[in-house]
Amino acid sequence: MTDHAVMDELKTLVDPGKVLTDPASLEAYGKDWTKHYPPAPSAIVLPKSIEQVQAIVAWANRHRIALVPSGGRTGLSGAAVAAHGEVVVAFDAMNRILDFNPFDRTVVCQPGVITRQLQQFAEEQGLYYPVDFASSGSSQIGGNIGTNAGGIKVIRYGMTRNWVAGLKVVTGKGELLELNRDLIKNATGYDLRQLFIGAEGTLGFVVEATMRLERAPRNLTAMVLGTPDFDSIMPVLHAFQNKLDLTAFEFFSDKGLARILARGDVPAPFDSACPFYALLEFEASTEQVAEQALATFEHCVEQGWVLDGVMSQSETQLRNLWKLREYLSETISHWTPYKNDISVTVSKVPAFLRDIDAVVAEHYPHYEVVWYGHIGDGNLHLNILKPEHLDKDTFFASCARVNKWVFEIVERYNGSISAEHGVGMTKRDYLGYSRSAQEIACMKAIKAVFDPNGIMNPGKIFAPE
Ligand code: MLT
Ligand code: ZN
């Protein structure tokens, strides 16, 4: 069959006009937010049903064509990039909420449901979908499941994995599997659902997901606290965790704050300038909780861990304080940063950050480093901004050296090279820093079970052999 005939066959499997090959679509659907890899898919296909997804996978197996799943394309690891002539399977046309069960507090979603759509749906029911991050306005549930997305509320609610009650997946063989039947308790052997969560589309495609909802939080209140140094942040976390149930504990550096304030659309939290800032959030459900928070703040000031602070008094103030943290990623994207999303256990964070900071400062004294992250769960984001005069390729080549040093430290601290963004292409060569050779061999064997022809998102998680 000619290439042309193969593509014509694909067109018969979906609705008219749902195979795109125009240059603008290939460019738009072939990449994610990493922007490191020039997109080069051969076509984009937009199925609208599970049957159509199965037909596409069967077609890809017949012709040995690689498929790349595509959601909101907000990923930061290149997992949804099609750089080698793959066919992109985009889930934009499977974007409906199919069912809601108020008793079980579950929502059945197609994979293309936008995260915010689910959050708003939950709110309309008086409930809450707690997985949240800056890209929730465009990321899709299927993609969140594919990367086991984390975000800003993990300290209280955990990762996406915790909210998936059941899954329907089309495996690389084209089989439809229904996993876990939405049950809370199910002790019938291997939980295959968990294998597909965080698999980055390398085993199969999520075609339906039953997501759990939670009771809505009461009177969320945020505090931003300025600290004299990084080491003071940890005792502050400890002090607040001893007194309150935190829903978030984030941090950012003065350099990050400076970039945010330079935008001109976010108010400064307070007048004093501090080297580091912690943003914490809790439910001020009673007067006593708010008083406890203030008493803890005063204790932290007395100990010298906090120099200044502010507590939100309204929804608007809460939102404005969150902007200081949530706008960081998008704001610094202007400087094409080298990014990563490393993690260690929380108690090791101060020593870990100090070691990495020292290595970066020693080798790159002239680069601007912006630290921020979800420090309450041990996940730090190291961002190195590209100097204006350096071209992108030279900058990223020098950052490949940073990767090695940073990941050696991660390995030494028994941490993870990817806490929440996934391995994709950016970290596939470094997987061995977080996973043993035996583990990687098991992972590859599992892939071979579900995807014997290697058509599902090849070259992601594992380097091509
Ligand atoms: C964040 O925490 O803001 C996101 O993970 C994105 C990023 O790391 O820039
Ligand atoms: Zn993050």
Short mmCIF file of C-alpha atoms and ligand atoms in Angstrom, two decimals:
data_model
loop_
_atom_site.label_atom_id
_atom_site.label_comp_id
_atom_site.label_asym_id
_atom_site.label_seq_id
_atom_site.Cartn_x
_atom_site.Cartn_y
_atom_site.Cartn_z
CA MET A 1 0.00 0.00 0.00
CA THR A 2 1.30 3.48 -0.75
CA ASP A 3 1.62 6.05 2.03
CA HIS A 4 -1.21 7.91 0.39
CA ALA A 5 -3.48 4.85 0.45
CA VAL A 6 -2.64 4.25 4.14
CA MET A 7 -3.70 7.80 5.00
CA ASP A 8 -6.85 7.44 2.90
CA GLU A 9 -7.69 4.34 4.91
CA LEU A 10 -7.27 6.34 8.15
CA LYS A 11 -9.78 8.90 6.86
CA THR A 12 -12.44 6.19 6.53
CA LEU A 13 -12.15 5.37 10.26
CA VAL A 14 -13.24 8.75 11.63
CA ASP A 15 -15.77 11.44 10.78
CA PRO A 16 -15.23 13.53 7.64
CA GLY A 17 -12.61 16.24 8.07
CA LYS A 18 -11.14 14.67 11.22
CA VAL A 19 -7.76 13.80 9.73
CA LEU A 20 -5.68 16.97 9.47
CA THR A 21 -2.48 17.34 7.46
CA ASP A 22 -2.24 21.09 6.91
CA PRO A 23 1.06 22.65 8.13
CA ALA A 24 -0.60 24.79 10.84
CA SER A 25 -2.31 21.76 12.44
CA LEU A 26 0.84 19.62 12.22
CA GLU A 27 2.77 22.39 13.96
CA ALA A 28 0.13 23.03 16.64
CA TYR A 29 -0.70 19.41 17.52
CA GLY A 30 2.83 18.07 17.22
CA LYS A 31 4.28 19.75 20.29
CA ASP A 32 3.77 20.54 23.97
CA TRP A 33 5.00 23.42 26.13
CA THR A 34 8.64 22.25 26.06
CA LYS A 35 9.17 23.73 22.58
CA HIS A 36 12.60 22.00 22.41
CA TYR A 37 11.72 19.58 19.64
CA PRO A 38 10.58 20.67 16.19
CA PRO A 39 7.18 19.03 15.63
CA ALA A 40 6.97 16.71 12.61
CA PRO A 41 3.85 14.52 12.75
CA SER A 42 2.53 13.04 9.51
CA ALA A 43 -1.14 13.59 10.41
CA ILE A 44 -3.51 14.49 13.22
CA VAL A 45 -6.59 12.37 13.81
CA LEU A 46 -9.50 13.38 16.03
CA PRO A 47 -11.63 10.39 17.06
CA LYS A 48 -15.01 11.00 18.67
CA SER A 49 -15.74 7.56 20.15
CA ILE A 50 -14.06 4.58 21.76
CA GLU A 51 -14.83 2.53 18.65
CA GLN A 52 -12.99 5.06 16.49
CA VAL A 53 -9.96 4.95 18.83
CA GLN A 54 -9.93 1.14 18.57
CA ALA A 55 -10.13 1.35 14.78
CA ILE A 56 -7.19 3.81 14.72
CA VAL A 57 -5.05 1.53 16.91
CA ALA A 58 -5.89 -1.50 14.76
CA TRP A 59 -4.94 0.50 11.65
CA ALA A 60 -1.64 1.60 13.28
CA ASN A 61 -0.83 -2.03 14.15
CA ARG A 62 -1.59 -3.18 10.60
CA HIS A 63 0.75 -0.58 9.10
CA ARG A 64 3.23 -0.32 12.04
CA ILE A 65 2.57 3.40 12.45
CA ALA A 66 3.57 5.13 15.68
CA LEU A 67 0.80 6.98 17.55
CA VAL A 68 1.22 9.91 19.94
CA PRO A 69 -1.67 10.86 22.26
CA SER A 70 -2.41 14.55 22.56
CA GLY A 71 -4.49 16.36 25.20
CA GLY A 72 -4.10 20.03 26.13
CA ARG A 73 -0.42 19.90 25.09
CA THR A 74 0.60 21.70 28.28
CA GLY A 75 3.16 19.03 29.22
CA LEU A 76 6.72 19.98 30.13
CA SER A 77 8.61 16.78 29.25
CA GLY A 78 7.96 16.31 25.53
CA ALA A 79 5.72 13.29 26.21
CA ALA A 80 3.09 14.53 23.73
CA VAL A 81 5.58 15.64 21.07
CA ALA A 82 5.47 14.01 17.64
CA ALA A 83 8.90 14.72 16.18
CA HIS A 84 9.35 11.67 13.94
CA GLY A 85 6.45 11.39 11.53
CA GLU A 86 4.02 9.85 14.05
CA VAL A 87 0.26 10.19 13.80
CA VAL A 88 -1.11 12.33 16.64
CA VAL A 89 -4.35 11.11 18.21
CA ALA A 90 -5.93 14.24 19.67
CA PHE A 91 -8.83 13.87 22.09
CA ASP A 92 -10.39 17.32 21.63
CA ALA A 93 -13.58 15.82 20.15
CA MET A 94 -14.06 13.48 23.13
CA ASN A 95 -14.63 16.25 25.65
CA ARG A 96 -17.94 15.48 27.35
CA ILE A 97 -18.85 14.73 30.94
CA LEU A 98 -20.95 11.60 30.51
CA ASP A 99 -22.38 10.89 33.95
CA PHE A 100 -22.43 12.02 37.57
CA ASN A 101 -23.25 9.95 40.61
CA PRO A 102 -23.92 12.19 43.64
CA PHE A 103 -23.98 9.27 46.04
CA ASP A 104 -20.61 7.86 44.96
CA ARG A 105 -19.36 11.39 44.21
CA THR A 106 -17.99 10.23 40.86
CA VAL A 107 -17.96 11.81 37.41
CA VAL A 108 -17.48 9.88 34.19
CA CYS A 109 -15.30 11.93 31.82
CA GLN A 110 -14.17 11.53 28.26
CA PRO A 111 -10.38 12.04 28.03
CA GLY A 112 -10.63 15.46 26.36
CA VAL A 113 -12.52 17.05 29.28
CA ILE A 114 -10.53 20.13 30.34
CA THR A 115 -9.38 20.06 33.98
CA ARG A 116 -11.19 23.34 34.72
CA GLN A 117 -14.37 21.96 33.13
CA LEU A 118 -14.29 19.15 35.72
CA GLN A 119 -13.46 21.58 38.54
CA GLN A 120 -16.41 23.80 37.56
CA PHE A 121 -18.75 20.83 37.17
CA ALA A 122 -17.78 19.70 40.68
CA GLU A 123 -18.44 23.21 42.02
CA GLU A 124 -21.91 23.23 40.45
CA GLN A 125 -22.65 20.06 42.40
CA GLY A 126 -21.37 21.67 45.65
CA LEU A 127 -18.29 19.43 45.47
CA TYR A 128 -14.60 19.79 44.62
CA TYR A 129 -12.07 18.30 42.20
CA PRO A 130 -8.83 19.00 44.06
CA VAL A 131 -6.08 18.41 41.49
CA ASP A 132 -5.09 21.92 40.46
CA PHE A 133 -2.24 23.65 38.66
CA ALA A 134 -1.57 26.71 36.54
CA SER A 135 -2.47 24.98 33.25
CA SER A 136 -5.86 23.67 34.44
CA GLY A 137 -7.60 25.96 31.91
CA SER A 138 -6.24 23.97 28.97
CA SER A 139 -4.89 20.62 30.20
CA GLN A 140 -7.13 17.60 29.65
CA ILE A 141 -8.09 14.79 32.03
CA GLY A 142 -6.60 12.13 29.74
CA GLY A 143 -3.26 13.96 29.76
CA ASN A 144 -3.45 14.49 33.54
CA ILE A 145 -3.88 10.74 33.95
CA GLY A 146 -1.10 10.02 31.45
CA THR A 147 1.37 12.04 33.53
CA ASN A 148 -0.23 11.46 36.96
CA ALA A 149 -0.36 15.25 37.24
CA GLY A 150 0.40 16.80 40.62
CA GLY A 151 0.20 20.55 41.19
CA ILE A 152 -0.39 22.83 44.14
CA LYS A 153 -2.66 20.78 46.43
CA VAL A 154 -0.76 17.50 46.59
CA ILE A 155 0.21 17.99 50.23
CA ARG A 156 -3.46 17.51 51.19
CA TYR A 157 -5.10 15.68 48.29
CA GLY A 158 -2.34 13.71 46.55
CA MET A 159 -1.75 13.31 42.82
CA THR A 160 -4.23 12.57 40.00
CA ARG A 161 -3.80 8.86 40.78
CA ASN A 162 -5.78 9.31 44.02
CA TRP A 163 -8.84 10.59 42.14
CA VAL A 164 -9.17 7.96 39.42
CA ALA A 165 -11.91 5.52 40.48
CA GLY A 166 -11.96 3.60 37.21
CA LEU A 167 -10.58 3.70 33.70
CA LYS A 168 -11.40 2.50 30.23
CA VAL A 169 -8.30 2.12 28.11
CA VAL A 170 -7.58 0.99 24.57
CA THR A 171 -4.28 -0.90 24.78
CA GLY A 172 -1.58 -0.93 22.13
CA LYS A 173 -3.13 -4.19 20.91
CA GLY A 174 -6.42 -2.38 20.34
CA GLU A 175 -8.24 -4.16 23.17
CA LEU A 176 -10.70 -2.23 25.31
CA LEU A 177 -10.09 -2.83 29.03
CA GLU A 178 -12.36 -1.62 31.80
CA LEU A 179 -10.22 -1.24 34.91
CA ASN A 180 -11.41 -1.29 38.55
CA ARG A 181 -15.18 -0.83 37.90
CA ASP A 182 -15.09 2.44 39.90
CA LEU A 183 -14.81 0.49 43.14
CA ILE A 184 -13.33 1.85 46.37
CA LYS A 185 -12.39 -1.60 47.58
CA ASN A 186 -11.20 -4.21 45.15
CA ALA A 187 -8.69 -6.87 46.15
CA THR A 188 -8.71 -9.02 43.03
CA GLY A 189 -5.05 -9.06 42.14
CA TYR A 190 -3.01 -6.59 40.12
CA ASP A 191 -4.52 -3.11 39.85
CA LEU A 192 -3.95 -2.53 36.12
CA ARG A 193 -5.58 0.90 36.40
CA GLN A 194 -2.49 2.14 38.25
CA LEU A 195 -0.20 0.96 35.45
CA PHE A 196 -1.93 3.20 32.94
CA ILE A 197 -1.77 6.23 35.25
CA GLY A 198 1.54 7.96 34.60
CA ALA A 199 2.35 5.69 31.64
CA GLU A 200 2.48 8.70 29.27
CA GLY A 201 0.42 6.85 26.66
CA THR A 202 3.11 4.19 26.18
CA LEU A 203 0.79 1.28 27.06
CA GLY A 204 -2.48 2.49 25.58
CA PHE A 205 -4.90 5.40 25.47
CA VAL A 206 -7.27 6.45 28.24
CA VAL A 207 -10.68 6.65 26.53
CA GLU A 208 -12.89 7.17 29.60
CA ALA A 209 -12.17 7.93 33.25
CA THR A 210 -14.34 7.91 36.35
CA MET A 211 -13.01 10.63 38.61
CA ARG A 212 -13.81 11.03 42.31
CA LEU A 213 -14.89 14.32 43.83
CA GLU A 214 -14.40 15.62 47.37
CA ARG A 215 -16.39 17.87 49.70
CA ALA A 216 -15.83 21.54 48.92
CA PRO A 217 -13.26 23.25 51.16
CA ARG A 218 -14.59 25.87 53.60
CA ASN A 219 -13.27 29.43 53.51
CA LEU A 220 -9.88 28.79 51.94
CA THR A 221 -7.38 31.30 53.31
CA ALA A 222 -3.80 31.92 52.20
CA MET A 223 -0.78 33.41 53.91
CA VAL A 224 2.40 34.61 52.22
CA LEU A 225 5.38 34.74 54.57
CA GLY A 226 8.80 36.22 53.84
CA THR A 227 11.77 34.32 55.28
CA PRO A 228 15.38 35.45 55.85
CA ASP A 229 16.84 32.37 54.13
CA PHE A 230 15.83 29.09 52.60
CA ASP A 231 16.52 27.06 55.73
CA SER A 232 13.84 28.95 57.68
CA ILE A 233 11.10 27.66 55.37
CA MET A 234 11.20 24.13 56.77
CA PRO A 235 10.62 25.01 60.45
CA VAL A 236 7.78 27.26 59.26
CA LEU A 237 6.25 24.28 57.44
CA HIS A 238 6.69 22.14 60.52
CA ALA A 239 5.18 24.74 62.85
CA PHE A 240 2.09 25.23 60.66
CA GLN A 241 1.64 21.51 60.02
CA ASN A 242 1.62 20.89 63.77
CA LYS A 243 -1.26 23.32 64.22
CA LEU A 244 -3.30 23.31 61.01
CA ASP A 245 -4.39 20.97 58.20
CA LEU A 246 -2.68 22.69 55.29
CA THR A 247 -4.14 22.45 51.79
CA ALA A 248 -0.95 23.85 50.19
CA PHE A 249 2.58 24.85 51.11
CA GLU A 250 4.53 26.40 48.24
CA PHE A 251 7.67 28.48 48.03
CA PHE A 252 9.38 30.88 45.64
CA SER A 253 12.50 33.03 45.68
CA ASP A 254 12.91 36.82 45.51
CA LYS A 255 13.99 36.45 41.86
CA GLY A 256 10.70 34.76 41.06
CA LEU A 257 8.74 37.46 42.88
CA ALA A 258 10.65 40.18 41.02
CA ARG A 259 9.62 38.67 37.65
CA ILE A 260 5.99 38.50 38.76
CA LEU A 261 5.89 42.08 40.05
CA ALA A 262 7.51 43.31 36.82
CA ARG A 263 4.35 42.17 34.99
CA GLY A 264 2.50 45.03 36.66
CA ASP A 265 -0.78 43.17 37.14
CA VAL A 266 -0.14 41.44 40.49
CA PRO A 267 0.12 43.39 43.77
CA ALA A 268 3.14 42.87 46.05
CA PRO A 269 2.23 40.83 49.15
CA PHE A 270 3.86 43.38 51.51
CA ASP A 271 6.59 46.04 51.49
CA SER A 272 9.58 44.18 52.99
CA ALA A 273 11.89 42.42 50.55
CA CYS A 274 12.86 38.88 51.61
CA PRO A 275 15.10 36.28 49.95
CA PHE A 276 12.40 33.57 50.06
CA TYR A 277 8.64 33.36 50.40
CA ALA A 278 6.32 30.61 51.56
CA LEU A 279 2.69 30.50 50.46
CA LEU A 280 0.47 28.36 52.63
CA GLU A 281 -3.24 27.70 52.51
CA PHE A 282 -5.76 26.22 54.93
CA GLU A 283 -9.50 26.09 55.53
CA ALA A 284 -10.37 28.85 57.99
CA SER A 285 -13.58 27.03 58.79
CA THR A 286 -13.90 28.65 62.25
CA GLU A 287 -12.58 31.78 64.00
CA GLN A 288 -10.35 29.54 66.10
CA VAL A 289 -8.54 28.18 63.04
CA ALA A 290 -7.75 31.71 61.81
CA GLU A 291 -6.56 32.66 65.31
CA GLN A 292 -4.37 29.57 65.45
CA ALA A 293 -2.82 30.55 62.11
CA LEU A 294 -2.04 34.04 63.40
CA ALA A 295 -0.57 32.68 66.63
CA THR A 296 1.66 30.33 64.62
CA PHE A 297 2.72 33.23 62.41
CA GLU A 298 3.72 35.22 65.53
CA HIS A 299 5.64 32.24 66.88
CA CYS A 300 7.56 31.99 63.58
CA VAL A 301 8.39 35.73 63.72
CA GLU A 302 9.64 35.37 67.31
CA GLN A 303 11.87 32.48 66.26
CA GLY A 304 13.35 34.61 63.48
CA TRP A 305 12.03 32.28 60.75
CA VAL A 306 9.65 34.85 59.30
CA LEU A 307 10.33 38.53 58.59
CA ASP A 308 6.94 39.65 57.32
CA GLY A 309 3.63 38.17 56.26
CA VAL A 310 0.09 38.69 55.11
CA MET A 311 -3.14 36.69 55.40
CA SER A 312 -5.94 36.89 52.84
CA GLN A 313 -9.18 38.47 54.07
CA SER A 314 -11.30 37.94 50.96
CA GLU A 315 -11.62 35.79 47.84
CA THR A 316 -9.91 38.51 45.81
CA GLN A 317 -6.95 38.67 48.17
CA LEU A 318 -6.73 34.88 48.16
CA ARG A 319 -6.63 34.88 44.36
CA ASN A 320 -4.03 37.66 44.27
CA LEU A 321 -1.72 35.83 46.68
CA TRP A 322 -1.98 32.69 44.58
CA LYS A 323 -1.06 34.65 41.44
CA LEU A 324 2.39 35.25 42.99
CA ARG A 325 3.03 31.54 42.69
CA GLU A 326 0.75 30.36 39.91
CA TYR A 327 1.88 32.93 37.32
CA LEU A 328 5.57 32.03 37.74
CA SER A 329 5.81 29.29 35.14
CA GLU A 330 4.12 31.27 32.39
CA THR A 331 5.93 34.52 33.32
CA ILE A 332 9.44 33.08 33.13
CA SER A 333 8.65 31.08 29.97
CA HIS A 334 9.63 34.30 28.17
CA TRP A 335 13.29 33.49 29.05
CA THR A 336 13.09 29.94 27.60
CA PRO A 337 14.20 28.39 30.89
CA TYR A 338 15.92 25.10 31.54
CA LYS A 339 13.42 23.47 33.90
CA ASN A 340 13.12 20.44 36.06
CA ASP A 341 10.81 18.95 38.66
CA ILE A 342 12.92 16.97 41.08
CA SER A 343 11.79 15.61 44.44
CA VAL A 344 13.12 14.11 47.65
CA THR A 345 11.50 13.25 50.97
CA VAL A 346 10.55 16.47 52.73
CA SER A 347 13.11 16.19 55.53
CA LYS A 348 15.97 16.09 53.01
CA VAL A 349 14.86 19.21 51.10
CA PRO A 350 17.18 21.85 52.71
CA ALA A 351 20.41 19.88 52.25
CA PHE A 352 19.32 18.79 48.76
CA LEU A 353 18.55 22.32 47.60
CA ARG A 354 21.81 23.63 49.06
CA ASP A 355 23.84 21.01 47.15
CA ILE A 356 22.12 21.74 43.85
CA ASP A 357 22.32 25.49 44.31
CA ALA A 358 26.07 25.21 44.98
CA VAL A 359 26.68 23.14 41.84
CA VAL A 360 24.72 25.52 39.61
CA ALA A 361 26.34 28.60 41.17
CA GLU A 362 29.83 27.12 40.75
CA HIS A 363 29.43 26.24 37.08
CA TYR A 364 27.06 28.95 35.93
CA PRO A 365 27.65 32.01 38.11
CA HIS A 366 26.21 34.29 35.42
CA TYR A 367 22.91 32.48 34.88
CA GLU A 368 19.83 33.65 36.72
CA VAL A 369 18.33 30.84 38.80
CA VAL A 370 14.68 30.97 39.83
CA TRP A 371 13.59 28.46 42.46
CA TYR A 372 9.98 27.68 43.26
CA GLY A 373 7.90 24.64 43.96
CA HIS A 374 5.70 22.49 46.07
CA ILE A 375 8.04 22.31 48.98
CA GLY A 376 5.43 20.85 51.32
CA ASP A 377 5.62 17.61 49.35
CA GLY A 378 9.37 17.72 48.58
CA ASN A 379 9.02 18.78 44.92
CA LEU A 380 11.30 21.62 43.80
CA HIS A 381 11.42 23.38 40.44
CA LEU A 382 14.85 24.59 39.45
CA ASN A 383 14.59 27.08 36.58
CA ILE A 384 17.64 28.57 34.88
CA LEU A 385 16.79 31.52 32.64
CA LYS A 386 18.42 31.76 29.24
CA PRO A 387 20.56 34.90 29.00
CA GLU A 388 19.19 37.12 26.20
CA HIS A 389 22.46 36.96 24.18
CA LEU A 390 22.66 33.13 24.08
CA ASP A 391 20.90 31.22 21.32
CA LYS A 392 18.49 28.46 22.37
CA ASP A 393 20.60 25.52 21.14
CA THR A 394 23.81 26.64 22.89
CA PHE A 395 21.86 27.27 26.08
CA PHE A 396 20.15 23.86 26.07
CA ALA A 397 23.42 22.10 25.22
CA SER A 398 25.05 23.64 28.29
CA CYS A 399 21.99 22.69 30.35
CA ALA A 400 22.46 19.05 29.41
CA ARG A 401 25.50 19.25 31.69
CA VAL A 402 23.34 20.72 34.46
CA ASN A 403 21.03 17.70 34.14
CA LYS A 404 23.84 15.32 34.86
CA TRP A 405 25.05 17.15 37.97
CA VAL A 406 21.54 17.70 39.30
CA PHE A 407 20.45 14.12 38.70
CA GLU A 408 23.61 12.77 40.35
CA ILE A 409 22.58 14.69 43.45
CA VAL A 410 19.00 13.39 43.08
CA GLU A 411 20.35 9.85 42.98
CA ARG A 412 22.51 10.45 46.03
CA TYR A 413 19.46 11.66 47.97
CA ASN A 414 17.31 8.76 46.70
CA GLY A 415 14.99 11.23 45.01
CA SER A 416 13.07 11.42 41.74
CA ILE A 417 14.20 13.05 38.50
CA SER A 418 10.53 13.76 37.80
CA ALA A 419 8.06 14.43 40.58
CA GLU A 420 5.14 15.50 38.41
CA HIS A 421 5.98 16.52 34.82
CA GLY A 422 6.84 13.02 33.63
CA VAL A 423 9.85 11.56 31.83
CA GLY A 424 8.78 12.05 28.20
CA MET A 425 11.75 12.85 26.00
CA THR A 426 13.48 15.40 28.21
CA LYS A 427 14.39 12.90 30.95
CA ARG A 428 14.38 9.53 29.18
CA ASP A 429 18.20 9.39 29.08
CA TYR A 430 18.32 9.89 32.84
CA LEU A 431 15.71 7.36 33.97
CA GLY A 432 18.49 5.25 35.51
CA TYR A 433 19.10 7.96 38.12
CA SER A 434 15.70 7.18 39.67
CA ARG A 435 14.94 3.59 38.62
CA SER A 436 17.13 0.50 38.89
CA ALA A 437 18.11 -1.54 35.83
CA GLN A 438 15.83 -4.33 37.10
CA GLU A 439 12.89 -1.95 37.43
CA ILE A 440 13.44 -0.58 33.94
CA ALA A 441 13.58 -4.13 32.55
CA CYS A 442 10.23 -4.89 34.26
CA MET A 443 8.71 -1.68 32.88
CA LYS A 444 9.81 -2.62 29.35
CA ALA A 445 8.39 -6.12 29.78
CA ILE A 446 5.05 -4.62 30.84
CA LYS A 447 5.07 -2.38 27.78
CA ALA A 448 5.62 -5.41 25.55
CA VAL A 449 2.49 -7.06 27.01
CA PHE A 450 0.19 -4.15 26.20
CA ASP A 451 1.99 -2.82 23.11
CA PRO A 452 3.82 -5.71 21.39
CA ASN A 453 4.42 -3.77 18.17
CA GLY A 454 5.78 -0.70 19.96
CA ILE A 455 3.35 1.71 18.31
CA MET A 456 2.23 3.57 21.46
CA ASN A 457 4.18 6.78 21.95
CA PRO A 458 7.58 5.24 21.18
CA GLY A 459 10.69 7.05 22.41
CA LYS A 460 8.90 8.34 25.52
CA ILE A 461 9.98 7.28 29.05
CA PHE A 462 12.58 4.92 27.50
CA ALA A 463 15.29 6.05 25.10
CA PRO A 464 14.92 4.39 21.67
CA GLU A 465 17.08 1.24 21.43
C1 MLT B 1 4.49 24.70 38.50
O1 MLT B 1 4.65 24.21 39.60
O2 MLT B 1 4.32 25.91 38.33
C2 MLT B 1 4.42 23.78 37.34
O3 MLT B 1 4.86 22.51 37.66
C3 MLT B 1 5.07 24.30 36.11
C4 MLT B 1 6.52 24.62 36.23
O4 MLT B 1 7.26 23.86 36.85
O5 MLT B 1 6.95 25.62 35.67
ZN ZN B 2 4.88 22.14 39.71
#
